[in-house]
Tab-separated table of C-alpha atoms and ligand atoms in Angstrom:
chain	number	residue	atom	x	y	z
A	29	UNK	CA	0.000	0.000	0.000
A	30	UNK	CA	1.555	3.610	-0.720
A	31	UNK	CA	0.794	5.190	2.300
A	32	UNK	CA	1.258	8.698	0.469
A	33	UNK	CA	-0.785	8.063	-2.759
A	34	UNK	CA	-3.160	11.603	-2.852
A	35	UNK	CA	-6.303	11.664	-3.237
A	36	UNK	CA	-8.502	8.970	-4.097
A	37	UNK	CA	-11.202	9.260	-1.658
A	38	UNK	CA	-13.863	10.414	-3.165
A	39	UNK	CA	-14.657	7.423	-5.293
A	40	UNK	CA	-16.334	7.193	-2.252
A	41	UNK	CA	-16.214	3.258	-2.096
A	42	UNK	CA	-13.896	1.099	0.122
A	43	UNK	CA	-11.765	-1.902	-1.036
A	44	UNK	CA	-14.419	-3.825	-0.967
A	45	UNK	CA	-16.327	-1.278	-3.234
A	46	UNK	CA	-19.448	-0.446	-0.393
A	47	UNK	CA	-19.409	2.911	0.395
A	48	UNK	CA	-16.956	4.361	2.761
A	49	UNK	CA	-18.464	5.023	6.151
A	50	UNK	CA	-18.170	8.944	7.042
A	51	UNK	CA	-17.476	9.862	11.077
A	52	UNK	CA	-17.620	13.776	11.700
A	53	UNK	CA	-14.873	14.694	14.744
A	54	UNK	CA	-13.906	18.203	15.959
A	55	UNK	CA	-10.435	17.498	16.583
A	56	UNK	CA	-8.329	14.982	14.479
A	57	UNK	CA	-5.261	14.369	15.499
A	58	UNK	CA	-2.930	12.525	12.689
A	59	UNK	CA	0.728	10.938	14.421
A	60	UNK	CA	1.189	9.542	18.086
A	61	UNK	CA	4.731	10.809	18.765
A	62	UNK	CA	5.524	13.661	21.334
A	63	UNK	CA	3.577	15.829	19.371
A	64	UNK	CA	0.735	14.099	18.618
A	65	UNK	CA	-0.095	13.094	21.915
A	66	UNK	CA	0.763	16.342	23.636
A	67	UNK	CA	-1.906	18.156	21.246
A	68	UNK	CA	-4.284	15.321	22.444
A	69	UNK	CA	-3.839	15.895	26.285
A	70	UNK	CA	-4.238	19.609	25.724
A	71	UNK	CA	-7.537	19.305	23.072
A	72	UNK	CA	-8.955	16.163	25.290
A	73	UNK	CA	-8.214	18.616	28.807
A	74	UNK	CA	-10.476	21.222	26.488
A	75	UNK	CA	-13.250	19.117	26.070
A	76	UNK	CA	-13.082	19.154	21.999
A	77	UNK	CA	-12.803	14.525	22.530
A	78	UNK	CA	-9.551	14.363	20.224
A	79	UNK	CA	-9.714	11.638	18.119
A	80	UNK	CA	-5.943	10.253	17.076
A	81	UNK	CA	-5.138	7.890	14.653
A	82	UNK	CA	-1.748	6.015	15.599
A	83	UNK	CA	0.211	6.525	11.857
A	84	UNK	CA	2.302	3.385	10.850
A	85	UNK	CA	4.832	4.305	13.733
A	86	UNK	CA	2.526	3.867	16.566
A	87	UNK	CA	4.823	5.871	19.508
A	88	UNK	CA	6.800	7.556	16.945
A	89	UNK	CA	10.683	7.882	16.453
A	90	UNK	CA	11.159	7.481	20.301
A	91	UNK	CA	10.417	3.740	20.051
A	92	UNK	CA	13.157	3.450	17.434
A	93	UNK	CA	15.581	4.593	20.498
A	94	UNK	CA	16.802	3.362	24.180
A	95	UNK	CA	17.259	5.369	26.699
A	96	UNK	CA	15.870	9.084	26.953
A	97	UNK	CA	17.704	10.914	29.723
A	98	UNK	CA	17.296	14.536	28.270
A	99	UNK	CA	13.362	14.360	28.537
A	100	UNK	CA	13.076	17.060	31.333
A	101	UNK	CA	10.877	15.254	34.148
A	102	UNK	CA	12.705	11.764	34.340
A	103	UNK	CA	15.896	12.219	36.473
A	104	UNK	CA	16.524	8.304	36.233
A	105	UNK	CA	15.643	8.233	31.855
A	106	UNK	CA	13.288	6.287	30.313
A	107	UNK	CA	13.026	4.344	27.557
A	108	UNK	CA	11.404	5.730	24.738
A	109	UNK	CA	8.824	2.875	24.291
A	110	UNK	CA	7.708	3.528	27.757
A	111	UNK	CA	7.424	7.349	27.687
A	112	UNK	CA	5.304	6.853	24.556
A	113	UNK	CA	2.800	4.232	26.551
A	114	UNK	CA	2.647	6.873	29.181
A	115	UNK	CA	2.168	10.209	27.094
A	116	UNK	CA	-0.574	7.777	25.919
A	117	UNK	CA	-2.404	6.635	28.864
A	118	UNK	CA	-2.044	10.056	30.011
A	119	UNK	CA	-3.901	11.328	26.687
A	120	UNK	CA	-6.676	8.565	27.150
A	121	UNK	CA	-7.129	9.222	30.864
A	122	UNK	CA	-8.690	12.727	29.916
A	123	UNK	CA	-11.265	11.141	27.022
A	124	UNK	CA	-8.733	10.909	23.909
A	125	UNK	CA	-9.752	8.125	21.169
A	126	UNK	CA	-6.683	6.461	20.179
A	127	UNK	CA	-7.102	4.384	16.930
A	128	UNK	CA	-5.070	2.002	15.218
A	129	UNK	CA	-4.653	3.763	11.559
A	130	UNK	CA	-3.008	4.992	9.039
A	131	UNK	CA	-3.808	7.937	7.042
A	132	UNK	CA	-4.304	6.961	3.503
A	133	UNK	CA	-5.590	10.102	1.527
A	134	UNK	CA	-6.468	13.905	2.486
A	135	UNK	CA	-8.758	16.090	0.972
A	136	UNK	CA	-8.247	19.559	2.466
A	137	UNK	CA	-9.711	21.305	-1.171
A	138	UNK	CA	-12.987	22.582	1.954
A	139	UNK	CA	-14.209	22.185	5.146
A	140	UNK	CA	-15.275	20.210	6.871
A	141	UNK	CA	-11.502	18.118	5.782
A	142	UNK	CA	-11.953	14.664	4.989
A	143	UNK	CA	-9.176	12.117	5.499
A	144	UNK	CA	-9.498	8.753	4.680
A	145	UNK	CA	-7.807	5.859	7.198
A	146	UNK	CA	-7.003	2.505	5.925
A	147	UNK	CA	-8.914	3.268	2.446
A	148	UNK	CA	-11.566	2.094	4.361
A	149	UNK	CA	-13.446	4.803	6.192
A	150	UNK	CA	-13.339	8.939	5.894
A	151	UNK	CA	-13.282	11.167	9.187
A	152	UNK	CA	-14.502	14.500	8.643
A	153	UNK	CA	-13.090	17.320	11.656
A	154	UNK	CA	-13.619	20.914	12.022
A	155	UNK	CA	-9.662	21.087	13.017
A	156	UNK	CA	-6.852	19.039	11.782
A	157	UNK	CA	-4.140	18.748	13.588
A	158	UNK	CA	-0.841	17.096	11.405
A	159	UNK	CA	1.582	15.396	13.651
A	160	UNK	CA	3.110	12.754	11.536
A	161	UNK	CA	6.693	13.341	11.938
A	162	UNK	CA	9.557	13.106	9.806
A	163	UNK	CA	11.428	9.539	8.880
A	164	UNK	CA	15.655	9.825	9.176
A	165	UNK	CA	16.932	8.118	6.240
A	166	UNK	CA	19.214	5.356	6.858
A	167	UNK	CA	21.439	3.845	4.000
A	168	UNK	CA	19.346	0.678	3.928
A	169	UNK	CA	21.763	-1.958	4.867
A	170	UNK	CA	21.029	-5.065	6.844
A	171	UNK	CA	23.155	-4.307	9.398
A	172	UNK	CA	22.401	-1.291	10.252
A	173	UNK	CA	19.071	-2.427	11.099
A	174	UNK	CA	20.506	-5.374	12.822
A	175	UNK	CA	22.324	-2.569	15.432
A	176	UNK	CA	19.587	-0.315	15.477
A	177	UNK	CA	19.361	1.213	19.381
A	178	UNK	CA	23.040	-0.841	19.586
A	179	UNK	CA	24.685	1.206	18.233
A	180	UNK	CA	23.512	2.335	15.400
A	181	UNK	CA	21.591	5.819	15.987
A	182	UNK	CA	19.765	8.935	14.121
A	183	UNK	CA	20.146	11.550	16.598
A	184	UNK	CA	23.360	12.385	18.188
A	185	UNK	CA	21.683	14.626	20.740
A	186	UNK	CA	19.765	11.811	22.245
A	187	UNK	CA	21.954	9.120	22.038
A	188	UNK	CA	25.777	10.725	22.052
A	189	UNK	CA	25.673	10.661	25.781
A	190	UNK	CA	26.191	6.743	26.067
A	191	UNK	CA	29.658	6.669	23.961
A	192	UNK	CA	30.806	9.240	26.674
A	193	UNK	CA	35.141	8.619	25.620
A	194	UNK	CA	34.285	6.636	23.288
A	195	UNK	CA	35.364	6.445	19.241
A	196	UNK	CA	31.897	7.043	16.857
A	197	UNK	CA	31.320	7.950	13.669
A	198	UNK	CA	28.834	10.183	11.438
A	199	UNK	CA	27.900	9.342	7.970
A	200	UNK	CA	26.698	12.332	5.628
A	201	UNK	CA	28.360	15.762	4.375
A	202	UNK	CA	25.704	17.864	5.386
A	203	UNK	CA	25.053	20.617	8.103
A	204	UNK	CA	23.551	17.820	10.415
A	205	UNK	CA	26.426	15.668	9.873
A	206	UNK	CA	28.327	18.813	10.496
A	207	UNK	CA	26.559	19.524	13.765
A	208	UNK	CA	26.329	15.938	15.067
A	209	UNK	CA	29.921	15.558	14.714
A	210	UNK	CA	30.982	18.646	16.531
A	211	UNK	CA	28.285	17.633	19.247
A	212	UNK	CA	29.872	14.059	19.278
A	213	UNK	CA	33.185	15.832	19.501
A	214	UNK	CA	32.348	17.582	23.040
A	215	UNK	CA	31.323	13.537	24.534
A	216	UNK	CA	33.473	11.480	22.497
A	217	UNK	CA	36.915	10.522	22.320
A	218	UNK	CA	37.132	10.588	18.444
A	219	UNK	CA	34.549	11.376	15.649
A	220	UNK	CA	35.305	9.981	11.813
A	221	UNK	CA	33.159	11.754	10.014
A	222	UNK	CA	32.236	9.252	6.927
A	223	UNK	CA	31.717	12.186	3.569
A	224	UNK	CA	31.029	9.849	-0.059
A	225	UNK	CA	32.267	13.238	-2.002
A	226	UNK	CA	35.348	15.025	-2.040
A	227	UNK	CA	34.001	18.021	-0.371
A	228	UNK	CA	31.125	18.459	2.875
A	229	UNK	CA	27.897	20.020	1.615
A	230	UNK	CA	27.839	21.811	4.883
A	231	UNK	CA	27.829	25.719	5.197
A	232	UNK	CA	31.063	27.260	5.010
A	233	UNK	CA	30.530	28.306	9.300
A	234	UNK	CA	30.028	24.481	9.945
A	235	UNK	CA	32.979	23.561	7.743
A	236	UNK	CA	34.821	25.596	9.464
A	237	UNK	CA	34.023	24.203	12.624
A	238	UNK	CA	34.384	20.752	11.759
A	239	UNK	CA	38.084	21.734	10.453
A	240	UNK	CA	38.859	23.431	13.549
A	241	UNK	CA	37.918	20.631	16.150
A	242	UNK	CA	40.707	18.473	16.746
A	243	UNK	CA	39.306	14.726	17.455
A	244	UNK	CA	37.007	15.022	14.387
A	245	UNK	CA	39.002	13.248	11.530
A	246	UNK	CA	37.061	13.236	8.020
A	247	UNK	CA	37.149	10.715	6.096
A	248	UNK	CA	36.147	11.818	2.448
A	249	UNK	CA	35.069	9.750	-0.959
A	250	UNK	CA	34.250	6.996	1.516
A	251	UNK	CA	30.823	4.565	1.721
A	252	UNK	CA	29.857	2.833	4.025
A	253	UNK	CA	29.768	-1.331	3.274
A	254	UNK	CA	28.902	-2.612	6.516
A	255	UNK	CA	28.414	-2.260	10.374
A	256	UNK	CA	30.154	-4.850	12.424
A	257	UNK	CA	29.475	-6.040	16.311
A	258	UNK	CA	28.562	-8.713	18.281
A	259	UNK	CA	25.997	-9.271	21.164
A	260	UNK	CA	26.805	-6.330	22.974
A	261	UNK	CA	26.665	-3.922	20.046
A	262	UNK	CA	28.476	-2.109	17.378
A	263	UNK	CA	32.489	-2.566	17.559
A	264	UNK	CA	33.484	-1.367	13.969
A	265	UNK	CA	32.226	-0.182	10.366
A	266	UNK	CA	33.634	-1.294	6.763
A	267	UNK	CA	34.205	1.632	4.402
A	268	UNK	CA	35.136	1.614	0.713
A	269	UNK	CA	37.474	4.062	-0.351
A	270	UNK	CA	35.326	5.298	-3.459
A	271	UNK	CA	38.993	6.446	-5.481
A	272	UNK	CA	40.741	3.273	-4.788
A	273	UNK	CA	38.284	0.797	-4.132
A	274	UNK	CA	39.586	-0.362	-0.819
A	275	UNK	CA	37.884	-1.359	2.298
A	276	UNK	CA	39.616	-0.322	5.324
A	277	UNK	CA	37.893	-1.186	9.030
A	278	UNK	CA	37.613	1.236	11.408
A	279	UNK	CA	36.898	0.455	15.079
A	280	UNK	CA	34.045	2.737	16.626
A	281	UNK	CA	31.206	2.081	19.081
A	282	UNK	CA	28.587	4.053	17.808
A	283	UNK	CA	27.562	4.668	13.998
A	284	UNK	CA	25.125	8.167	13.530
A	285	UNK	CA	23.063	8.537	10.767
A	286	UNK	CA	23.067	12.433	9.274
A	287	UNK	CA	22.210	11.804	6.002
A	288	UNK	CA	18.640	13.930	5.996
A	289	UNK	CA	15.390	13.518	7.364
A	290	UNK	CA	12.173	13.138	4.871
A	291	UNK	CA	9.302	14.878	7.463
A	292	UNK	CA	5.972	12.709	6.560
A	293	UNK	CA	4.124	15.289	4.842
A	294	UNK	CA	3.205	14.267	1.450
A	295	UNK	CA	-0.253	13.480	1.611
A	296	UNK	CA	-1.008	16.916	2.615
A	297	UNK	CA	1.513	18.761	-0.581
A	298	UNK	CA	-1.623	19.556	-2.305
A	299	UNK	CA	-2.818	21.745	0.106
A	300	UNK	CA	-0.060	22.986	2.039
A	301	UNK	CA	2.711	25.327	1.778
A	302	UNK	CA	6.046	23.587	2.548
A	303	UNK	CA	10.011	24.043	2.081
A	304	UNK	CA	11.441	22.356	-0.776
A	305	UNK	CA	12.103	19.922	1.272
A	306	UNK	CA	8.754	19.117	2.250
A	307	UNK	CA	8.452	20.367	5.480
A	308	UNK	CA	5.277	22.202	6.497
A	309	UNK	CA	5.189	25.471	7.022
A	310	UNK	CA	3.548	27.615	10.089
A	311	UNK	CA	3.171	30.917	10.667
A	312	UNK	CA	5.913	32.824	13.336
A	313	UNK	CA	5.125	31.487	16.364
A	314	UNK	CA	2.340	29.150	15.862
A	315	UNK	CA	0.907	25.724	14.629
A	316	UNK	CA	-1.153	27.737	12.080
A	317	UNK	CA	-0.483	26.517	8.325
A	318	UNK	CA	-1.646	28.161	5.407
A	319	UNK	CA	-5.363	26.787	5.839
A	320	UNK	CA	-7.568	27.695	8.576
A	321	UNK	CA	-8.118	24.998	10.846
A	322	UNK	CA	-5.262	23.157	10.032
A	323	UNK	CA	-2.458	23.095	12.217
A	324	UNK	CA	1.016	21.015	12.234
A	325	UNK	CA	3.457	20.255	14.911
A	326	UNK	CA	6.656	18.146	15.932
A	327	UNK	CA	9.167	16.539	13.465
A	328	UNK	CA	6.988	17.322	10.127
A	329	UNK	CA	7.067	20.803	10.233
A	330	UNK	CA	10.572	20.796	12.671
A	331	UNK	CA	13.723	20.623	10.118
A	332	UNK	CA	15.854	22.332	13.089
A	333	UNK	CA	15.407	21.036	16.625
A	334	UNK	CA	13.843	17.883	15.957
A	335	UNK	CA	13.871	16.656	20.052
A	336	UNK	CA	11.095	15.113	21.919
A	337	UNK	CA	10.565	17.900	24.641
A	338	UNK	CA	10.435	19.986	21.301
A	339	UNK	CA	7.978	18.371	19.567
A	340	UNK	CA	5.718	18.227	22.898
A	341	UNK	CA	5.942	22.038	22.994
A	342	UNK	CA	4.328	22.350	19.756
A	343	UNK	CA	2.030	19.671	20.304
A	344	UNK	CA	1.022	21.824	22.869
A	345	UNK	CA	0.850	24.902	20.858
A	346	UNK	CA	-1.248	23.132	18.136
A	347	UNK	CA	-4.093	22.243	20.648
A	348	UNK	CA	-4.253	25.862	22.124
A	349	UNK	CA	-4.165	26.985	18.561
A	350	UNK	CA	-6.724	24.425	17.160
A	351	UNK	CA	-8.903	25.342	20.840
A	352	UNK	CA	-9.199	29.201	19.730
A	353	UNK	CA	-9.920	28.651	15.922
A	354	UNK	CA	-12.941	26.149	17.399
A	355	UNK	CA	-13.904	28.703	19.703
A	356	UNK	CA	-13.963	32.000	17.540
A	357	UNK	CA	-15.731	29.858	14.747
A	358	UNK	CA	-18.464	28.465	17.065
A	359	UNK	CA	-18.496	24.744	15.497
B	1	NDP	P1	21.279	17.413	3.519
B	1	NDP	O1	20.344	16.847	2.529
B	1	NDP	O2	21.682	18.837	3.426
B	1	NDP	O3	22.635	16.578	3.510
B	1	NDP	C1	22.620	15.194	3.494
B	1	NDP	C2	24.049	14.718	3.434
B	1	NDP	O4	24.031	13.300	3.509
B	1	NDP	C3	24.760	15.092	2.144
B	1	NDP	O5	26.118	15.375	2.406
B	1	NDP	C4	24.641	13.824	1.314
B	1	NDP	O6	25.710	13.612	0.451
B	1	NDP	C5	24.702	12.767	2.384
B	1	NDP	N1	24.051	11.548	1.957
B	1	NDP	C6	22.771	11.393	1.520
B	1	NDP	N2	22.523	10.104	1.235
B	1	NDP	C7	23.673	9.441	1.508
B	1	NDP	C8	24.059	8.090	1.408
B	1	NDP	N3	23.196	7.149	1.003
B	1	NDP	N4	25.311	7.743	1.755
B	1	NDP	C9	26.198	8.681	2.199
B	1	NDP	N5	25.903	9.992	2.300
B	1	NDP	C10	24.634	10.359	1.971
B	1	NDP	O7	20.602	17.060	4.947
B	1	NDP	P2	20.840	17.705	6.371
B	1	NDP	O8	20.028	16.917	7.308
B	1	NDP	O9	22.280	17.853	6.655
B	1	NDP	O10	20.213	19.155	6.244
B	1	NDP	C11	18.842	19.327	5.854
B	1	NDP	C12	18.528	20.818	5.803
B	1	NDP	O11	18.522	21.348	7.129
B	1	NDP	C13	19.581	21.605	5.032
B	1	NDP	O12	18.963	22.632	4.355
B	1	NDP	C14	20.483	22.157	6.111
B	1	NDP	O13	21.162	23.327	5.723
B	1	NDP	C15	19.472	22.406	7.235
B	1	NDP	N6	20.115	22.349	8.541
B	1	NDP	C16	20.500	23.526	9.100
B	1	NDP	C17	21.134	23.544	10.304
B	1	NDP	C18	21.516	24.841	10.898
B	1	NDP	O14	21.304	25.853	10.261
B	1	NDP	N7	22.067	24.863	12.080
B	1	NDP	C19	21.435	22.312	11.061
B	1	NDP	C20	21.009	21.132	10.360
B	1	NDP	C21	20.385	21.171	9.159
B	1	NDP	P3	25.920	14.466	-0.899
B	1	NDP	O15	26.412	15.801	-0.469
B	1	NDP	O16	26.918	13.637	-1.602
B	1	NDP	O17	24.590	14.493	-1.572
């Protein structure tokens, strides 16, 4: 199924060609990450009964990682699989309707918006609230699912802590890489930063940073062939020297994806204004997009901060936001 195919709702039939049944909501919440759930607390504390549909990462990126220690509130950590089960028994406690589901087409062209789950079933809502996150792009090899949350990690700022003196390195030429790298830097013994051209992509002030901190070491026209461990985790990675065509082994304990982020916003391109690179856009200092009524938080319209305690913020934002359109429009 192409989760992101647009528009095809209004043949009005299901896969089983009956008609698809129509529910009317005030608040639709689409993504149960930080975000999502946050906006659901707030909305379901507001009496608007949220209704949120799950998305095909039920819990979000969180669940893709271990430990959270920088979540303010937990001076112990959590793991992010718990902290999504509680953000979600805490959005349930006050009325929310959490649903299995996947968003499989929008239709934002009037109000009330229709989105269709499963290509079964359309909910109509007087307020949409978009929380489906962004996906980090890994390089697709076996392994590196293999050491996923052992070693293998997409976010340096959650996960750098635990190679504390420790040798990592950061695959991707970009101003994340460039970031993550100089982060990894300040907690790690030694940083290879793994660049497949001859030059970093990065802005010339992030270049210049990179060049100027000592226990980064870049290693350019290099790919990555595989990541190597054992039980207890990642102990090494196998690069190919792209000019020579040599693989030399290099012995790290963590491996850091920075090669982009893809936010999960193509279902709603149509209709929205976003960046070129697909993120949504909101006004200054709001959830607001360019539609009234609709309103997007967290990771999908984040291409900057990207953190959990982030993500909750605007979560948080977007029910306030979605709470004062509903009450100055008197649905
Ligand atoms: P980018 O798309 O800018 O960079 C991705 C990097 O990953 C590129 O160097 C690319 O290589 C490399 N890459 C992609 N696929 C692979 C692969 N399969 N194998 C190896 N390398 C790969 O993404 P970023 O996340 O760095 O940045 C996204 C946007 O966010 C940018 O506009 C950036 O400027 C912005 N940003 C700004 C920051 C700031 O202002 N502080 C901080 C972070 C991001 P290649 O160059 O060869 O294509």
């Amino acid at each position: 199924m192409n989760l992101f195919t647009p528009l095809n709702s209004e043949s009005g039939k299901n896969l089983s060609g009956s008609p698809k049944p129509v529910e009317h909501v005030r608040v639709l919440i689409l993504g149960s990450g930080p975000a999502g759930y946050t906006a659901a607390i707030y909305t379901a504390r507001a009496n608007l009964n949220p209704v949120v549909y799950e998305g095909i990462e039920p819990g979000g990126q969180l669940t893709t990682t271990t430990e959270v220690e920088n979540f303010p509130g937990y001076p112990d950590g959590v793991t992010g699989t718990q902290m999504m089960e509680d953000l979600k028994k805490q959005a349930e406690r006050f009325g929310t309707d959490v649903r299995f589901g996947i968003a499989t087409a929008a239709d934002l062209s009037s109000m009330p918006y229709r989105i269709t789950i499963d290509d079964e079933k359309v909910v109509e809502t007087d307020a949409l609230i978009i929380a489906t996150g962004a996906t980090a792009k890994y390089l697709g090899l076996e392994s590196e699912n293999k050491f996923k949350g052992q070693g293998v990690s997409a976010c340096a700022t959650c996960d750098g802590f635990f190679y504390k003196g420790k040798d990592v390195a950061v695959v991707g030429g970009g101003d994340t890489a460039a970031e993550e790298a100089t982060y990894l830097a300040g907690l790690c013994r030694k940083v290879y930063l793994i660049v497949r051209k001859s030059y970093l992509r990065a802005s010339k002030a992030m270049q210049e940073k990179v060049a100027s901190t000592p226990n980064i070491e870049i290693l350019f026209e290099h790919t990555t062939k595989e990541i190597v461990g054992d039980q207890s985790g990642v102990n090494g990675v196998i690069l190919t020297n792209t000019k020579t065509g040599k693989d030399v082994k290099v012995d790290i304990s963590g491996f850091f994806l920075a090669i982009g982020h893809h936010p999960n916003s193509e279902l709603f391109k149509p209709w929205l204004d976003t960046d070129e690179v697909g993120y949504i856009k909101t006004l200054p200092d709001s959830t607001k997009t360019n539609l009234p009524g609709v309103f997007a938080c967290g990771d999908v319209r984040d291409p900057h901060y990207r953190q959990a305690i982030t993500a909750a913020g605007s979560g948080c934002m977007a029910a306030i936001d979605a709470e004062r359109y509903l009450g100055e429009r008197k649905f």
